[in-house]
Amino acid sequence: MKNTLLLFLFIFQVTAFSQTKNDSITISFNNETISQSLKKLEEKQSISFYYDTKWLESEKKTITENFNNSSLENILSALFANTSLNYFVDNNKVILSQNRIVYDYFVDNYFKPESSKNTNATDNSSIQQKNDISNFDNDIIYIGKQKRGNTSSKHTLSGYIKNIETNEPLKNVKIKVNNKNIETSTDDNGFYSLEVPTGTHIIVVQTINAKGNNKKIFISENGTLDFNISQKTIGIKEIIITNKIQTKIKTSVVGATSIDLENMKNVPVLLGEQDVFKIATIMPGIKTTGEGSSGLNVRGGNADQNLILVDDISLYNPFHFLGFFSSINPYSLKSVTIYKGSIPVEYGGRLSSVIDLKTKKPTNTKLSGEGGIGPVTSNLFVNVPVVKNKSAIIAGFRATYSDWILKSLKDEQLKKSSASFYDFFTKYSHEINENNTINASLYYSDDKFKITSDSLFNYNNRLLGINWEHKFSKKMSSQLLLNNSDYKYGVNYSNQNDNRKSFESGFNINESNAQLKFENKLNGKFTVNYGLSAKLYKINPGFLNPKEATSLIVPVNLINEKALEASAYLKTEAKLTEKLLINVGGRYTTFNYLGENTQRIYEEGLPRNEATLIETKQYKHNEVIKQYGGFEPRVSARYMLTNSLSTKIGYDKTYQYIHLLSTNTTQSPTDIWKLSDINVKPQIGEQFSIGFYKNLNETYEISLEGYTKKSKNILDYKTGANIVLSNKIETELLQGEGKSYGVELLIKKNIGKLNGWIAYTYSRSFLKLDSQFRDERVNDGEYFASNFDKPHDFNSVLNYKITKRYSFSLNFVYQTGRPITYPIGKYTYANSEYTLYSDRNKFRIPDYYRVDVSFNIEGSHKIKKLAHSFWNISIYNVLGRNNPYSIYFISNDGQVKGYKTSIFAIPIPTITYNFKF
C-alpha cells in the first residue's frame, strides 16, 4: 500500500509538472530587464520565482519580444538565453540556478565507480599543491552554462596570467589541472590554453609565493579564466625555476637563441658596457670578422643578411664607437631573440637571421629606474607612470664623456683622434581599455668621430613607431604597426692647406613600414598567425659637395632610389599529439623597383662595361622599373623522444632585395645600401636544419644543431673595384653562389653556485664567382672561403657565486683566424714590376684567443632601500694577447713588408657602478 501511494504521488507530480510546462501563455516584453520580466510573469500567471537577487544584478540583458500561446519553458528559455541562468520548474514554482542544471532524475554515469576517475597525477608538484588548495577561496567559478543534451566531455579553457602589480603578462608560467595529467605553460603574451573535462576542477598556477593562483571551477563549455597574481619577494634559501629550460625543448623552433638579460651583467665585456651583440658573439653560430668590428656573421652569412628589429622597426647600424659598443641601451630591453633558423613567417627580407629586440613595456603603477656609471659611458633609464593603471612612459639616455679609449691605443694617429656618441629612447604606453592598447616609441642615436685632424665623420639612426594592440577575444588579437627608420652618415673634410679641396659627402636610407598582424588561438592544439605588410625604401646613394665657391671639387649627386616591398603571410602551429608539434607557414613577397630613375641597359650574356652598353633608359615617377617576387615556405617540427629529449627539423627559404656595399672586410658606418634593380638581382637563400635538445636533472641544458645553407646572387666585387660615388656601380659588382654548413654545440648550466655555458661551433662558409669571362671570374670559378669563414669557434662563460653578494666570472674565446689574400711573388710586365697575389682568401691571419675576468660586488639585500646597486670590476684581455685585427702590406724599396694591426693588445681594466630603484 505504501509503495502504491508513493507511485501515485510521483505520477501526480510529473503530470502536474508537464501541465505547467505546457500551459499556453500570452505575454509581451518591451525592453525590460530580466528582473522586470519575472515580476510580470509572476503577476500574470501566478508563478513564484526563487533566486538570489545578485544573479539578476549581474545580468544586463533586456528583452523585447511578444509570446502568443507559448509554453512557460519557451518563454524562460528566451529570457535566460545568453545568460548564466538556468531554471527548474516545480508546479507553480520556478527555481533559478546559476550555470548548473537541476535534474529531477539520475543522469547517466551518476553512479560511476570512484576507481574509474583519473588519479594519475602523483608527482611531487601535485602533492605539494594539496596543501596550497586549502588556502584559496572555496567559491566555484562557473565556466560556461550547463545545457541539457550537451554530450561534450572536454572543453577549452584559456586565458591570460598577469602580474597584478605591473599588469605585465607572465610567460613560461606553468598552469595545470590539479590531480590530472593536464598542464601547459604561458606563451610570451601570458596566454595559456587547456583541454579540461566537464565537471569540477581545481586550476593551479605554479609560482613561488603567488597570491590568487588557485581557483575552483565548474566547466561545461569552452570559456576563459584569467589570473592576476602577486609575485612578492620572500626570504627563502634558493629559488629554482626550470620552465625556461622546458620551453626550449618543447617549442618547434630550430636555431633560436635567447640572451638572458638579467645575467648579462655578470659576463665580463669591454669597458664594462653591457652589450647584447657582444654577448651574442659568444653564442654558437654567431661571429664577427674581428675584434671591435661592426656587423655580425650568422651561420656563414654576410653582415647585411641580418634583420635587426627594435620593436619591429628596422635598425640599420646597431653599433657605436666604430663597432665597440651596441647602440641599444641595455636597460631598455625586455627580451632578445636571435633566429638563426626557423625564422618566423612574419619576418622577411634577410637571408641569415632575425635579431628581435623587444623593449620593456612602461609600468603604470610605480616609479622605477636603473642606471650605470662607467669609465667611458653613463646610462640612466626611468619608468614614470602618467595616469595610474592607464598610461606610463619610459625613457633612457646614454652618452660617452671621454676619448681616453682611443688615446690608449698604440697607433700614434689614432691617439690624436676623438670620438663621442649618445643615444636616447622613449616609449609611451596607454591602455585605452581592456582590449585596446597604444604604444608609441622614439629612438635616436648619434656618433661623431675624427680619425684624422681634417676629417669629421658622423652617423645617426632615428626610429619612430606606433603600435595599436587590439584583442577581439581571449583567443584572437591583432596588431597594427606604423613605423619609420632613417639612417644617414656624413663626412666633413676640411683641407687646412687648401680650402678649395674641402668637401662634404654623405648617404641616407629611409624605410617606412606598415604591418597588420593577427593571431588566433583556435584551441589548445591549433594557433594561426597571418598578416600583411608593405615597406617603402628611399635611398640617397651618395653625394659630394664642395664647401667653397672656388672649390676644385666637382659636385656629385647620385640618382635617388626607391622601391616598394609588399608581403602576405600565413602560418599554423598544430599540436598533433603530445609528442609531435609542427609549424607550417608561407610568405609571399613582391618587390617593385620604382622610378624616377635612370637605368643602364647592357647586352645580355656579356660583361657589363661601356663596350656592352646598349642604352640609358629614363623612367618616370613611380613607374615600375623592375619587379621581383617569390614564395618563401617556412616549415619546422618537433618530436619529443622522451620527457627531457626532443629533436627538431626545419626548412626556410628567404629573399633579400637590399644589399650592403662596403669597401672593408667588416661593416663600417660609411657603407652604403643598394636596392635590387635591372642589373642587380635579389639574393635567395635556403636552409635545412636539424637539432637535438636534452635536459639533465633540470640543471643542465644541452643542444646540438646542424645546418646546411645554399644561396644565390651573393654580391662581391671585381678585383680593383671602385664603389665610392659610382654612378655605374653595376660594372663593379659580381653576383655568385654561396654555401655554408656547420654544427653547433651548447652545454649550459642554469642554476647552482657554478653556472654558465660552453659553446663550440664548427662551420664553413664559401663563395663561388664563376663566369665565362675572365674579369668576372675569381679563383678560376671555384669555391673559396668567404671573408668570415672561421672553422673553429670555442667560447665559455663561467660564473661562480662565492656568497650572496660576491661572484666571479671568467670568459674564454678562441677562433680560427679569418681568411686573407697574401702577396706571393713579383713579376715584370712592360718594363714595370708588379706584385703577384695568391688566390683570394687562400691564407689566414693567426688564430684569436682572449681571456676576460670580472668580479661582482652587490650591495646589501635589504628590501627597504632607496636603491639596490652592484659594482663590476673587470679586466678585458687579461693575458695581454696581441690578437691581429688585420694584416696589410706595403712595398718599400722593392720589398713587400707585412704589418699587423691590433686593437687591444694590453689588458683593459674597468670599474663600473650600477644601480636600480
XYZ file of N, CA and C in Angstrom, residues 1-93:
279
model
N 0.824 -1.201 0.000
C 0.000 0.000 0.000
C 0.865 1.262 0.000
N 1.941 1.225 0.816
C 2.835 2.387 0.899
C 3.506 2.638 -0.434
N 3.972 1.569 -1.090
C 4.627 1.729 -2.396
C 3.656 2.265 -3.435
N 2.383 1.812 -3.362
C 1.367 2.301 -4.321
C 1.132 3.781 -4.143
N 1.084 4.237 -2.879
C 0.871 5.650 -2.613
C 2.022 6.505 -3.128
N 3.248 6.047 -2.932
C 4.421 6.792 -3.432
C 4.412 6.880 -4.946
N 4.023 5.762 -5.596
C 3.960 5.764 -7.048
C 2.922 6.764 -7.535
N 1.766 6.814 -6.827
C 0.697 7.729 -7.208
C 1.147 9.188 -7.073
N 1.818 9.482 -5.957
C 2.295 10.857 -5.757
C 3.318 11.256 -6.821
N 4.192 10.334 -7.180
C 5.210 10.642 -8.203
C 4.569 10.929 -9.555
N 3.559 10.053 -9.923
C 2.863 10.258 -11.204
C 2.133 11.583 -11.208
N 1.528 11.930 -10.054
C 0.785 13.182 -9.955
C 1.726 14.387 -10.128
N 2.919 14.300 -9.507
C 3.855 15.410 -9.580
C 4.392 15.583 -11.003
N 4.730 14.483 -11.648
C 5.232 14.566 -13.024
C 4.171 15.118 -13.946
N 2.882 14.638 -13.733
C 1.780 15.119 -14.569
C 1.578 16.612 -14.384
N 1.578 17.063 -13.112
C 1.418 18.492 -12.838
C 2.557 19.296 -13.442
N 3.769 18.752 -13.332
C 4.947 19.422 -13.897
C 4.808 19.577 -15.401
N 4.336 18.515 -16.077
C 4.164 18.553 -17.523
C 3.104 19.563 -17.917
N 2.006 19.610 -17.109
C 0.934 20.534 -17.434
C 1.402 21.970 -17.280
N 2.164 22.210 -16.209
C 2.656 23.587 -16.002
C 3.543 24.020 -17.141
N 4.357 23.130 -17.590
C 5.304 23.486 -18.649
C 4.597 23.724 -19.969
N 3.487 23.015 -20.185
C 2.841 23.098 -21.487
C 1.674 24.076 -21.523
N 1.372 24.768 -20.367
C 0.302 25.759 -20.391
C 0.596 26.820 -21.424
N -0.444 27.301 -22.099
C -0.289 28.355 -23.107
C -0.312 29.714 -22.424
N 0.703 30.513 -22.749
C 0.840 31.833 -22.123
C 1.007 32.869 -23.228
N 0.300 33.972 -23.091
C 0.440 35.104 -23.998
C 0.920 36.294 -23.171
N 2.074 36.832 -23.557
C 2.680 37.926 -22.798
C 3.632 38.701 -23.698
N 3.843 39.972 -23.393
C 4.750 40.824 -24.181
C 5.751 41.498 -23.249
N 6.981 41.651 -23.772
C 8.031 42.365 -23.038
C 8.573 43.462 -23.944
N 8.766 44.637 -23.395
C 9.247 45.779 -24.178
C 10.467 46.387 -23.481
N 11.649 45.978 -23.938
C 12.917 46.497 -23.409
C 12.954 46.393 -21.879
N 12.586 45.233 -21.369
C 12.517 45.024 -19.934
C 13.674 44.147 -19.478
N 14.152 44.442 -18.282
C 15.225 43.624 -17.712
C 14.661 42.265 -17.316
N 15.568 41.351 -16.971
C 15.124 40.018 -16.554
C 14.298 40.116 -15.279
N 14.742 40.978 -14.358
C 14.004 41.135 -13.104
C 12.583 41.636 -13.355
N 12.436 42.629 -14.239
C 11.112 43.159 -14.567
C 10.255 42.102 -15.269
N 10.870 41.317 -16.113
C 10.139 40.279 -16.848
C 9.613 39.203 -15.909
N 10.436 38.817 -14.926
C 9.999 37.796 -13.974
C 8.829 38.293 -13.131
N 8.871 39.560 -12.723
C 7.761 40.114 -11.939
C 6.467 40.123 -12.753
N 6.570 40.453 -14.039
C 5.386 40.466 -14.901
C 4.823 39.059 -15.036
N 5.704 38.053 -15.153
C 5.229 36.670 -15.241
C 4.547 36.239 -13.946
N 5.105 36.649 -12.813
C 4.511 36.293 -11.532
C 3.101 36.874 -11.391
N 2.933 38.110 -11.799
C 1.627 38.760 -11.689
C 0.608 38.157 -12.648
N 1.035 37.803 -13.849
C 0.108 37.346 -14.886
C -0.265 35.881 -14.731
N 0.708 35.051 -14.291
C 0.496 33.602 -14.296
C 0.465 32.986 -12.905
N 0.562 33.801 -11.884
C 0.585 33.257 -10.514
C 1.720 32.254 -10.348
N 2.882 32.653 -10.842
C 4.087 31.817 -10.749
C 5.031 32.477 -9.757
N 5.685 31.678 -8.946
C 6.650 32.209 -7.983
C 8.069 31.826 -8.424
N 8.966 32.819 -8.443
C 10.363 32.585 -8.798
C 11.220 32.687 -7.545
N 12.209 31.761 -7.439
C 13.113 31.739 -6.305
C 14.542 31.874 -6.848
N 15.257 32.898 -6.352
C 16.605 33.155 -6.876
C 17.331 34.112 -5.935
N 18.605 34.265 -6.178
C 19.436 35.244 -5.469
C 19.449 36.522 -6.305
N 19.048 37.628 -5.703
C 18.951 38.887 -6.461
C 20.292 39.317 -7.058
N 21.398 38.877 -6.464
C 22.719 39.234 -7.007
C 22.906 38.667 -8.410
N 22.284 37.512 -8.679
C 22.432 36.920 -10.010
C 21.831 37.833 -11.069
N 20.659 38.416 -10.769
C 19.995 39.265 -11.760
C 20.698 40.605 -11.912
N 21.310 41.094 -10.828
C 22.024 42.371 -10.909
C 23.223 42.287 -11.841
N 23.810 41.123 -11.912
C 24.986 40.963 -12.771
C 24.619 40.774 -14.243
N 23.331 40.501 -14.529
C 22.891 40.305 -15.909
C 22.319 41.615 -16.459
N 22.909 42.141 -17.511
C 22.498 43.427 -18.079
C 21.545 43.275 -19.256
N 21.089 42.056 -19.489
C 20.259 41.787 -20.661
C 18.871 42.408 -20.524
N 18.332 42.922 -21.642
C 16.922 43.341 -21.725
C 16.261 42.557 -22.843
N 14.943 42.419 -22.743
C 14.231 41.613 -23.731
C 13.049 42.398 -24.273
N 12.885 42.320 -25.593
C 11.726 42.881 -26.287
C 11.180 41.799 -27.202
N 10.048 41.213 -26.814
C 9.504 40.110 -27.610
C 8.055 39.848 -27.197
N 7.253 39.374 -28.179
C 5.857 39.008 -27.938
C 5.714 37.492 -27.992
N 5.035 36.927 -26.990
C 4.802 35.494 -26.939
C 3.286 35.249 -27.020
N 2.863 34.470 -27.985
C 1.448 34.124 -28.159
C 1.266 32.624 -27.990
N 0.471 32.267 -26.981
C 0.188 30.859 -26.710
C 1.465 30.028 -26.619
N 2.459 30.558 -25.909
C 3.739 29.863 -25.749
C 3.777 29.157 -24.407
N 4.589 28.126 -24.340
C 4.755 27.411 -23.079
C 5.696 28.199 -22.174
N 5.568 27.922 -20.892
C 6.455 28.580 -19.929
C 7.914 28.263 -20.223
N 8.186 27.048 -20.632
C 9.566 26.649 -20.926
C 10.152 27.481 -22.062
N 9.373 27.727 -23.126
C 9.864 28.536 -24.246
C 10.153 29.968 -23.811
N 9.263 30.514 -22.962
C 9.456 31.887 -22.501
C 10.707 31.985 -21.641
N 10.867 31.043 -20.715
C 12.039 31.072 -19.833
C 13.333 30.846 -20.615
N 13.291 29.993 -21.616
C 14.489 29.746 -22.436
C 14.903 31.011 -23.163
N 13.905 31.772 -23.648
C 14.212 33.035 -24.323
C 14.740 34.069 -23.344
N 14.149 34.122 -22.150
C 14.589 35.088 -21.148
C 16.034 34.849 -20.726
N 16.387 33.587 -20.545
C 17.681 33.265 -19.972
C 18.739 32.923 -21.022
N 18.395 33.060 -22.313
C 19.394 32.824 -23.363
C 20.517 33.849 -23.236
N 21.728 33.418 -23.479
C 22.926 34.274 -23.411
C 23.135 34.856 -22.016
N 22.667 34.128 -21.011
C 22.949 34.492 -19.624
C 23.532 33.279 -18.921
N 23.871 33.461 -17.655
C 24.414 32.346 -16.881
C 23.329 31.602 -16.115
N 22.048 31.934 -16.338
C 20.955 31.395 -15.539
C 20.327 30.149 -16.146
N 20.042 29.174 -15.308
C 19.248 28.002 -15.649
C 18.003 27.980 -14.737
N 17.054 27.083 -15.027
C 15.826 27.063 -14.233
C 15.324 25.625 -14.058
N 14.517 25.458 -12.996
C 13.852 24.188 -12.735
C 12.418 24.505 -12.302
N 11.423 23.878 -12.971
C 10.009 24.152 -12.713
C 9.430 23.054 -11.821
N 8.833 23.465 -10.702
C 8.171 22.552 -9.779
C 6.763 23.093 -9.523
N 5.764 22.559 -10.288
C 4.399 23.084 -10.254
C 4.423 24.579 -10.596
N 3.944 25.410 -9.679
C 3.930 26.844 -9.930
C 5.146 27.548 -9.345
N 6.138 26.779 -9.030
C 7.383 27.346 -8.505
C 8.489 27.151 -9.545
